XYZ file of C-alpha atoms in Angstrom:
357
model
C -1.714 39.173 -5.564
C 1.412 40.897 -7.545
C 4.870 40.027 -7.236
C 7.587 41.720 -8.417
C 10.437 39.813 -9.919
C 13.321 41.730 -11.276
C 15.848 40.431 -13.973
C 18.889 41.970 -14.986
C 21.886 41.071 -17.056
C 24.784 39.564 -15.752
C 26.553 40.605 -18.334
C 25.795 43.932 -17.982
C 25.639 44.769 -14.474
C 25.408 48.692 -15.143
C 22.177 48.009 -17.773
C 18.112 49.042 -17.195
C 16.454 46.472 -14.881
C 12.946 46.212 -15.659
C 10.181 45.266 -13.036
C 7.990 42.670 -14.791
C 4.592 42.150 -12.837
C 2.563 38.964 -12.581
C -0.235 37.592 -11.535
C -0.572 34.675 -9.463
C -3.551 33.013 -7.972
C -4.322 34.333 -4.122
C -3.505 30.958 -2.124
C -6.379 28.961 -1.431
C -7.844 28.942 1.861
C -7.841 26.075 4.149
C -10.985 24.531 4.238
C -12.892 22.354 7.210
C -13.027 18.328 6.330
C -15.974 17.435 7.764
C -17.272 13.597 7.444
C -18.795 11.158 8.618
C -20.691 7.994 8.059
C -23.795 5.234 9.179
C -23.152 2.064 7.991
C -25.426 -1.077 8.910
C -23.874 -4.911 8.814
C -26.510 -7.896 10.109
C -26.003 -7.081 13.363
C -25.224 -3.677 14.087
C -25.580 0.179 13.127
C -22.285 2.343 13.205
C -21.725 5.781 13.439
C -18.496 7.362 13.076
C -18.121 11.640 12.022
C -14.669 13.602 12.281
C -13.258 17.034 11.750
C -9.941 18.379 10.321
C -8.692 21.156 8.094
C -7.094 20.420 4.347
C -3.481 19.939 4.440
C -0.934 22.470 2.543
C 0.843 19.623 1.152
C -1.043 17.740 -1.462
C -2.051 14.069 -0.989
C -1.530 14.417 2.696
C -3.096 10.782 4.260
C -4.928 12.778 7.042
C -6.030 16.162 7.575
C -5.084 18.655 10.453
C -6.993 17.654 13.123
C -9.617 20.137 14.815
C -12.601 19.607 17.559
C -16.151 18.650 17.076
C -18.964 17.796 18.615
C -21.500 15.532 16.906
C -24.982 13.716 16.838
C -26.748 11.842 14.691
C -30.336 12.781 13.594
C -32.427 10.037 12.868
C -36.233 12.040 12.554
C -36.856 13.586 15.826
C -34.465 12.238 17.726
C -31.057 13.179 18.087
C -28.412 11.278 19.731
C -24.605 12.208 20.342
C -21.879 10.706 19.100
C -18.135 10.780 20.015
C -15.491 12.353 17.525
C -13.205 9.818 15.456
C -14.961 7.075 17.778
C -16.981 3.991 15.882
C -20.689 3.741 17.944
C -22.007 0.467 17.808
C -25.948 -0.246 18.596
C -27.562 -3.399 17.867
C -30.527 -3.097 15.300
C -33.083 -4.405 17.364
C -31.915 -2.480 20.175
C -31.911 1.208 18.170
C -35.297 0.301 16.414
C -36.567 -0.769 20.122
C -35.031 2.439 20.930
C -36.066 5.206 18.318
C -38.614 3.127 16.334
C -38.907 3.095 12.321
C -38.691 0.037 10.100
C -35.285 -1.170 9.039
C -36.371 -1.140 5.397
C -36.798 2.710 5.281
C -34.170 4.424 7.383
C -32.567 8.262 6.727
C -29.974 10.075 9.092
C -28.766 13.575 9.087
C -25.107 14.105 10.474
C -24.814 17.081 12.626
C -21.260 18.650 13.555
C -20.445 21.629 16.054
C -17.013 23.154 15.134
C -15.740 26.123 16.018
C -19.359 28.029 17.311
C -20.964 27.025 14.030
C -23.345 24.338 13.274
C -22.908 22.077 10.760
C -26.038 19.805 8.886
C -25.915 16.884 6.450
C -28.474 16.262 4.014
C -30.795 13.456 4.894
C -29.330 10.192 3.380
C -31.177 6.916 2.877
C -29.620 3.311 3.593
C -29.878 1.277 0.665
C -29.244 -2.605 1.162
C -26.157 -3.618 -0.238
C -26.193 -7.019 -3.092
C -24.364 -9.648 -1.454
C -21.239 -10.275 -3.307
C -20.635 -13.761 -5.259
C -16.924 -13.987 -4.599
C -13.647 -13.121 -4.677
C -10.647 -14.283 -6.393
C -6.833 -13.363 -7.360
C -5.029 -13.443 -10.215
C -1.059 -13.112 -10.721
C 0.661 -9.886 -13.460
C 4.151 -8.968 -13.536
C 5.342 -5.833 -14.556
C 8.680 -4.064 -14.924
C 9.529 -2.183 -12.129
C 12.723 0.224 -11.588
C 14.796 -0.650 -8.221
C 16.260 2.549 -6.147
C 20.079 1.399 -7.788
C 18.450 1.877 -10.998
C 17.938 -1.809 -11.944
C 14.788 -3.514 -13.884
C 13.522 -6.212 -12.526
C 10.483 -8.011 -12.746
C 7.439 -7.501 -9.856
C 4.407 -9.846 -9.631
C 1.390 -8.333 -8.170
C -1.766 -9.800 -6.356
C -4.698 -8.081 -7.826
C -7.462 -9.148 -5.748
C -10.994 -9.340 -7.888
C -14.722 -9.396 -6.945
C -17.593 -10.734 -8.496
C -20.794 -9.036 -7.669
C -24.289 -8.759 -8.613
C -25.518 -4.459 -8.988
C -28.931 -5.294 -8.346
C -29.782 -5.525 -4.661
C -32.646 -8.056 -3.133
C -35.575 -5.767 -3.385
C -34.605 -5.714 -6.944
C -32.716 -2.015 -6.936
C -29.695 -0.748 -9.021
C -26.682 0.356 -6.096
C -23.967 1.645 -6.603
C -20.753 0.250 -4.685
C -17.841 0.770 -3.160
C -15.214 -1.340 -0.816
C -12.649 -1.265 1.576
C -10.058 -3.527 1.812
C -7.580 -5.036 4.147
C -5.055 -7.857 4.966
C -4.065 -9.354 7.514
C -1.031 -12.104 6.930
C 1.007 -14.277 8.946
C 4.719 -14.080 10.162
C 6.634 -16.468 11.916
C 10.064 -15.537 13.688
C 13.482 -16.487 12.298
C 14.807 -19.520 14.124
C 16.835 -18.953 17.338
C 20.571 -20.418 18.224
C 18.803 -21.190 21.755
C 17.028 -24.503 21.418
C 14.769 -23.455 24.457
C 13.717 -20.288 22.468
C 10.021 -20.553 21.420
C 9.129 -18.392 17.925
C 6.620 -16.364 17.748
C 3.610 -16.564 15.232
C 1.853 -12.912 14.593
C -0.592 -12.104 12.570
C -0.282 -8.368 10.647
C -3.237 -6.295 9.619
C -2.315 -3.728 6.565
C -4.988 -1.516 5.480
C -5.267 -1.180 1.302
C -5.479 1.853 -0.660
C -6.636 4.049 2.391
C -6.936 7.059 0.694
C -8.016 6.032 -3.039
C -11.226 6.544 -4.624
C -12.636 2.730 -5.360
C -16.568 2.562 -6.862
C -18.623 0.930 -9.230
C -21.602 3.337 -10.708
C -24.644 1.787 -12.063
C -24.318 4.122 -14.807
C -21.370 3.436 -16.144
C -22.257 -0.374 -16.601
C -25.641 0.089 -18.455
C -27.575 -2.751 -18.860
C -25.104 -4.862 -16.718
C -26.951 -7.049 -13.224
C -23.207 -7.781 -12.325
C -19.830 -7.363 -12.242
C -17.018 -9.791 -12.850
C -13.274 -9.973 -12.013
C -13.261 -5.758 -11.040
C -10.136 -5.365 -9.358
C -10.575 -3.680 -6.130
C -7.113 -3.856 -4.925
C -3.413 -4.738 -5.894
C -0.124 -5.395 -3.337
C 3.212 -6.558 -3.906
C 3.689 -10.080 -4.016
C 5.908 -10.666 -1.250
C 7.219 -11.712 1.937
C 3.542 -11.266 2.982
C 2.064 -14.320 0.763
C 5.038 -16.323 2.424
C 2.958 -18.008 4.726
C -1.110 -17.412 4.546
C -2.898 -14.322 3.685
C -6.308 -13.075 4.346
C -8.076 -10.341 2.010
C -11.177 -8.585 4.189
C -13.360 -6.783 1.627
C -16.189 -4.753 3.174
C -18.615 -4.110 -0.093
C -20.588 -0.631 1.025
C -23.956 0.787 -0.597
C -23.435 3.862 -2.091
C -26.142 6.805 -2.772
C -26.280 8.611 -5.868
C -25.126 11.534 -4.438
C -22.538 9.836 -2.922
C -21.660 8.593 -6.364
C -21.476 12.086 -7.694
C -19.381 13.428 -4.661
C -16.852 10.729 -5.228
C -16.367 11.416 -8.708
C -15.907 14.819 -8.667
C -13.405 14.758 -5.869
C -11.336 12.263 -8.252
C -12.062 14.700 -10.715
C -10.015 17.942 -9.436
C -7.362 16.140 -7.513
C -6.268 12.887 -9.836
C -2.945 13.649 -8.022
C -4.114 12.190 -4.514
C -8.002 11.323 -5.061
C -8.427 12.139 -1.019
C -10.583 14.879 0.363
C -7.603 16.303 2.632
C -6.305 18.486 0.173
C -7.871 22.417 -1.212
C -9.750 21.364 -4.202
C -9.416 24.241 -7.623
C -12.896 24.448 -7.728
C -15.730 23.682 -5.057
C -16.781 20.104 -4.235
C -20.535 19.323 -3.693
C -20.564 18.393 -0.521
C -23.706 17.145 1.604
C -22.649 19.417 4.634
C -23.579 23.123 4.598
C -22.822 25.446 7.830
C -26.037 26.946 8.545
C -24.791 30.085 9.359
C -22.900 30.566 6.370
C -24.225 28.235 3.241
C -21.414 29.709 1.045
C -18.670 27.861 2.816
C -16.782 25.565 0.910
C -16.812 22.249 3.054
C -14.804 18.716 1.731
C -16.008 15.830 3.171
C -19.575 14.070 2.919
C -21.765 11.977 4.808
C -22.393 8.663 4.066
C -25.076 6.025 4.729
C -24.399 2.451 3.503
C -25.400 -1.265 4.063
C -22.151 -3.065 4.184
C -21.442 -7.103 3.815
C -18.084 -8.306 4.588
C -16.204 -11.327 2.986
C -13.100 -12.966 3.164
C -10.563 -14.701 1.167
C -7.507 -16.896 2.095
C -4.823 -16.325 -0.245
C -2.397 -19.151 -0.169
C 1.267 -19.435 -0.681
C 0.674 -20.953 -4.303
C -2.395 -18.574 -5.127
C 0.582 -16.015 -4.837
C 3.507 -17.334 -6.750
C 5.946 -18.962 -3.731
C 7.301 -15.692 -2.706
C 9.743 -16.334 -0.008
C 9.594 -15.529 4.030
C 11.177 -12.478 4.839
C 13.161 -14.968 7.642
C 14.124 -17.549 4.916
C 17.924 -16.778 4.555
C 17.961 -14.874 7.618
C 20.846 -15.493 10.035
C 20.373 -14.599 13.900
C 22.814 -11.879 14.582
C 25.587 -11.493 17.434
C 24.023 -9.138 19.629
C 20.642 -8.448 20.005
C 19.041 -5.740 22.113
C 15.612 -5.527 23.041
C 14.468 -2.270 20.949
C 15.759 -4.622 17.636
C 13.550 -3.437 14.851
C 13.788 -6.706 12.743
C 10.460 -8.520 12.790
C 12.242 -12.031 12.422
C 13.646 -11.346 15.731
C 10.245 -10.026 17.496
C 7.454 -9.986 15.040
C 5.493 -7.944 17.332
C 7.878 -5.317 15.718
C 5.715 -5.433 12.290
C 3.182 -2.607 12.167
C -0.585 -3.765 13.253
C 1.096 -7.097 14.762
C -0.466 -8.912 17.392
C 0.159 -12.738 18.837
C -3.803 -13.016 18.850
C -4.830 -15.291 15.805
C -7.880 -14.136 14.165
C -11.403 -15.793 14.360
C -11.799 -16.438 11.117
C -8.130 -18.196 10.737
C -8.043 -21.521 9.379
């Protein structure tokens, strides 16, 4: 493409203008984001595949959503699945079902978008090492305040120890994801007969970010020790009690790979929903048309969840957001602040989780 930008003098309004020509780079096309994923905990298989288009703007959370329709091949059967919906089946129940032996299972993804059909490479489930533990440690940095000011900001960097080696004696690969889920208590009320509220928040960490551990690049290693896998403000949030959920996930080779090069040619977001400069290996081809770029993968991982309770101490006393807070005049009933109705906190509920101690 050629664009024509003309300069001329302004001090010289009557002098030659000369047409300088350049070329720029045609603008990439959007691209479909097709993933998906089976994971397997003790009790369950689940299946979850969606569809979207990259986003213009780079490091864009999500993509543009489109329409799918998608199954899961597991040898000769096939069995649908619902788009951007998690399908549970008990492992007895889908080896009672479709047969095989849990040790040795492969799935294919296959998507239907837009007339075209859509196929995964077949992916093995690898089981997953069962982690040693987690811990947190404390760092403070400098960190610039919107009025300009320095101050100083601790961080919770949450850490996992972790054999590589799985129980049948393999080398995995690994990756996590990571949440917390804290709790808030209301401000206190002028109205004696005014009972606070307790919720309990659930924030998801580092969504988009690219978070593994290759076998390769710890040779000679059976384990891991204090890898961060996540960082957060310490704040209001550690006020009161504070539970990290790490779910540590099995990763393929060619998962490995995909990851890598995806953080590779977008270190600016390290998330699939944006038009990569080059072409991603995906695991997905369009039948129809094997030259079309596709981001997105499909994954199949063992996963094992664990937990940590990260007390006001472990964090360095940060205050409650409600600690110096003084009950306002007039209150309506749309009031944002949380230490008024902490049901107004994002992922909030009143419901105390199970695993709450």
């Amino acid at each position: 493409m050629k664009w024509g930008f003309w300069m001329g003098s302004i001090l010289l309004l009557s002098s030659c203008i000369d047409e300088i020509d350049l070329d720029l780079p045609a603008q990439q096309k959007q691209r479909k984001v097709i993933e998906g994923y089976v994971e397997r905990n003790g009790q369950d298989y689940l299946f979850w595949a969606d569809v979207s288009s990259t986003q213009g703007i780079s490091g864009a959370p999500t993509g543009q959503k489109m329409q799918g329709d998608f199954s899961i091949l597991y040898g000769d059967d096939e069995f649908s699945i619902i788009q951007d919906q998690l399908t549970k089946i008990p492992i007895v129940e889908f080896h009672d079902r479709y047969g095989g032996d849990p040790a040795s299972v492969t799935f294919q993804l296959v998507a239907y978008v837009e007339g075209d059909r859509y196929l995964s490479k077949r992916q093995t489930l690898l089981p997953v090492p069962r982690a040693d533990s987690l811990s947190v440690q404390l760092e403070s940095r400098p960190f610039l305040t919107e009025v300009g000011n320095i101050i100083s900001q601790t961080y919770v960097q949450l850490l996992v120890h972790t054999p590589l080696i799985n129980a049948v004696g393999t080398p995995v690969s690994l990756t996590w994801s990571v949440t917390s889920t804290f709790e808030f208590v209301e401000g206190t009320r002028s109205n004696p007969n005014y009972q606070r509220k307790t919720c309990y928040a659930k924030n998801d960490i580092f969504t988009n970010d690219i978070n593994i551990v290759a076998t390769q690049d710890f040779p000679g290693s059976d384990a891991i020790s204090d890898f961060e896998i996540a960082e957060v403000i310490s704040d209001y949030r550690f006020s009161s009690a504070n539970y990290f959920t790490v779910v540590q996930k099995s990763l393929t080779q060619a998962s490995v790979e995909y990851w890598k090069e995806v953080k590779a040619s977008n270190e600016r977001s390290g998330n699939i929903y944006d038009v990569f400069p080059g072409r991603i290996r995906s695991n997905i081809i369009n039948e129809s048309n094997p030259a079309e770029a596709i981001n997105g993968f499909f994954h199949a991982s063992e996963v094992d969840t664990m937990r940590l309770r990260v007390t006001n101490t472990m964090a360095g006393r940060p205050v409650s957001k409600c600690a110096l807070w003084v009950e306002p005049m007039f209150i309506t009933a749309d009031d944002p602040d949380p230490c008024l109705n902490c049901l107004m906190l994002a992922n909030s509920t009143t419901s105390r989780p199970h695993y709450w101690q």
